Structure formats: C-alpha cells, structure tokens
Tab-separated table of C-alpha atoms in Angstrom:
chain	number	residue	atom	x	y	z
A	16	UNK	CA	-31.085	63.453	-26.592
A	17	UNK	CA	-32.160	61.847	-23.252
A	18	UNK	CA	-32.797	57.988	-22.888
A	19	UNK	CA	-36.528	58.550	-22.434
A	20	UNK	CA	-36.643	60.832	-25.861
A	21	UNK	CA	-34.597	58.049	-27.197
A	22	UNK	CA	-36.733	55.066	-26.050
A	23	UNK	CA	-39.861	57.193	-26.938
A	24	UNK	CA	-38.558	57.703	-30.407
A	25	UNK	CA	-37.773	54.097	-31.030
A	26	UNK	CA	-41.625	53.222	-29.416
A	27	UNK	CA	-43.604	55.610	-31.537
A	28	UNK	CA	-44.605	53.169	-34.109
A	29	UNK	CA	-46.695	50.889	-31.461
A	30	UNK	CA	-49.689	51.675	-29.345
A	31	UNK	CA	-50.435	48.272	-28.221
A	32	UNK	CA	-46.994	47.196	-26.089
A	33	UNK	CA	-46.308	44.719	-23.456
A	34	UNK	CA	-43.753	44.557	-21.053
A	35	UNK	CA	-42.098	41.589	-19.996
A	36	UNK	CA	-41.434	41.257	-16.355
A	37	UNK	CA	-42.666	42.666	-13.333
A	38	UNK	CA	-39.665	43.214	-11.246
A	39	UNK	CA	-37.234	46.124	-10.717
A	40	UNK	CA	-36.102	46.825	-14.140
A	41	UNK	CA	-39.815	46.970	-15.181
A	42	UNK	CA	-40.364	49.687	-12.347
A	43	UNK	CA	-37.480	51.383	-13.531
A	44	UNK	CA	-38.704	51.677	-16.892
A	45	UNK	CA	-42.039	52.987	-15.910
A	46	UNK	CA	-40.538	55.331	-13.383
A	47	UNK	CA	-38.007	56.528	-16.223
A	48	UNK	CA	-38.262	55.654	-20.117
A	49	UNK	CA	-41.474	53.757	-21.099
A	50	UNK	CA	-44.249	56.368	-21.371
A	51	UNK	CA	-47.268	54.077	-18.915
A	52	UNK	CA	-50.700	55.124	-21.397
A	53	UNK	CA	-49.052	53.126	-24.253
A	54	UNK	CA	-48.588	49.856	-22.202
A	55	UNK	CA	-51.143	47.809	-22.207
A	56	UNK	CA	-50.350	44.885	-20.205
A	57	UNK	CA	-47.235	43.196	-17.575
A	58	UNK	CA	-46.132	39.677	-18.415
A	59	UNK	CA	-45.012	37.865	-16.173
A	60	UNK	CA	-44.753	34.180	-15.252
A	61	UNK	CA	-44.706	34.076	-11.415
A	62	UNK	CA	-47.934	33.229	-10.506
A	63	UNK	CA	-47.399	35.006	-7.584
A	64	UNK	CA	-47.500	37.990	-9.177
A	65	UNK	CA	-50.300	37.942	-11.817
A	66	UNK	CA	-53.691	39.576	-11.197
A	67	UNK	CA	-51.838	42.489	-9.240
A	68	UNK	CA	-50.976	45.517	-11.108
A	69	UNK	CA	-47.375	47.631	-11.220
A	70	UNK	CA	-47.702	51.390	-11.918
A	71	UNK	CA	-51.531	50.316	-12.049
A	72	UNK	CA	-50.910	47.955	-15.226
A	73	UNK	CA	-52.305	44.692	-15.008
A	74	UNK	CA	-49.672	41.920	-14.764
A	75	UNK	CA	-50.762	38.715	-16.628
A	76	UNK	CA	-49.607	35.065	-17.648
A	77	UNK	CA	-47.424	34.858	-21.027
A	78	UNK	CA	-50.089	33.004	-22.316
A	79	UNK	CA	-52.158	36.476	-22.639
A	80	UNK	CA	-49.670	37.228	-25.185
A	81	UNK	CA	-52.055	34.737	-27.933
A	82	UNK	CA	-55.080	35.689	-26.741
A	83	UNK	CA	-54.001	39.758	-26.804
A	84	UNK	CA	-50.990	40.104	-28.903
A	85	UNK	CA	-49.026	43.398	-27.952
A	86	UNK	CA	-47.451	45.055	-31.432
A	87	UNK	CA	-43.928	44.963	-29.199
A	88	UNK	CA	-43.126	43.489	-26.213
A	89	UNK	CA	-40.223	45.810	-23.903
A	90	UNK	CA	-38.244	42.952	-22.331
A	91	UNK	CA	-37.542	44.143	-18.540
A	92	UNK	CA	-35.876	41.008	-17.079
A	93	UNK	CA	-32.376	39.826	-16.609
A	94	UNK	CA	-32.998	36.644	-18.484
A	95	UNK	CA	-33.593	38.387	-21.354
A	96	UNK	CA	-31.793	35.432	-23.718
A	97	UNK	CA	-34.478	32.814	-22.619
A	98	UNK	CA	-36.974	35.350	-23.127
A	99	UNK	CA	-36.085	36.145	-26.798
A	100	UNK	CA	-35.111	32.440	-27.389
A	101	UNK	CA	-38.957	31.657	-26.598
A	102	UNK	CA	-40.627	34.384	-28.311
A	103	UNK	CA	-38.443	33.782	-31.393
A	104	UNK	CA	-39.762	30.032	-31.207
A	105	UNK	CA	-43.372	30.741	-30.748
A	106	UNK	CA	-46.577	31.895	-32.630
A	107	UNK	CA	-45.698	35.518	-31.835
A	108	UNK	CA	-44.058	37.986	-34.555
A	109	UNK	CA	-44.490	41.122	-33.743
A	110	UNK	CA	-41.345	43.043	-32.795
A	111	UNK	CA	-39.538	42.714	-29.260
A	112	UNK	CA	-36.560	44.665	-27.789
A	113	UNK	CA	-34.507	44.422	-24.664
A	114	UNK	CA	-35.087	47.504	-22.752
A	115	UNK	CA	-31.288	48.608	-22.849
A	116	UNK	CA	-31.112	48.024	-26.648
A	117	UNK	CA	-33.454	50.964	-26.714
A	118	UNK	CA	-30.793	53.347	-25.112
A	119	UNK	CA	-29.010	52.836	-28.755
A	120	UNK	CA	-29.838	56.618	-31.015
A	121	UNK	CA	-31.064	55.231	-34.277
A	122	UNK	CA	-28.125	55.749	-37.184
C-alpha cells in the first residue's frame, strides 16, 4: 500500500480537517498524501502568513480552530510536541495526528 492510500485510509472518517502549519512539510503533504477537497482550512500562527492561501487553502490564526472546529487537525510542523501539548490543553477534542504517524498501516 502507498503512503497516500495509507494516509487516505486513516483520513476517511473526517470531512472537515485542518492542517497545522503552512510551511514545507504542509506543501509536501498537499503535493503528496493529504487529498486538498477534504481540507478545509491552514493554521498557522505567523501572522505573516495568514490571509494568504497554500495549494489555494486559506491559512488562518489558531484561534479559527473555536470558532470552526476541524473534526482532525494533520499536524505539518516540526514542533509538533508544543503543538500537541497545546491542543491537548485546550477546548479542542476532536482527534489530531502528526503527519508521519499517518505513514503507520493500521494493525
């Protein structure tokens, strides 16, 4: 099975995701694995880079994540840890992954 049959798989559950950053691993993922018409939004918190789009998907503040809550958030960022750390200690429960943990066939 290929890694984008085997991220596909694992995303077929959710039709409202979010990726988390904006930078090359999210690019990759787009280009590669993560199937763009299920991908509803980019977060991202450099300023510098919200209101632009990647792969023609908006790129917002983490703060969209309360007002639109994604059903699973792809993290895409080397600081992955801090990312999960913060989600795990906020309002947000729906499920998140670490893009790489997706390249794991289910049992």
């Amino acid at each position: 099975m290929s890694l984008k049959s085997t991220v596909q798989k694992k995303l077929s559950n959710y039709t409202n995701i979010a990726i988390w950053g904006a930078g090359g691993l999210a690019d990759n993922a787009l280009k590669r694995w993560v199937s763009k018409d299920k991908i509803s939004y980019i977060i991202d918190p450099n300023t510098n880079k919200q209101g632009s789009t990647l792969h023609g998907i908006d790129i917002v503040s983490p703060d969209h994540i309360n007002a639109n809550p994604p059903d699973c958030i792809i993290i895409c960022s080397s600081a992955y840890l801090e990312i999960m750390a913060k989600l795990k200690n906020s309002t947000y429960n729906n499920a998140y992954f670490y893009i790489y943990e997706m390249f794991i066939p289910e049992g």
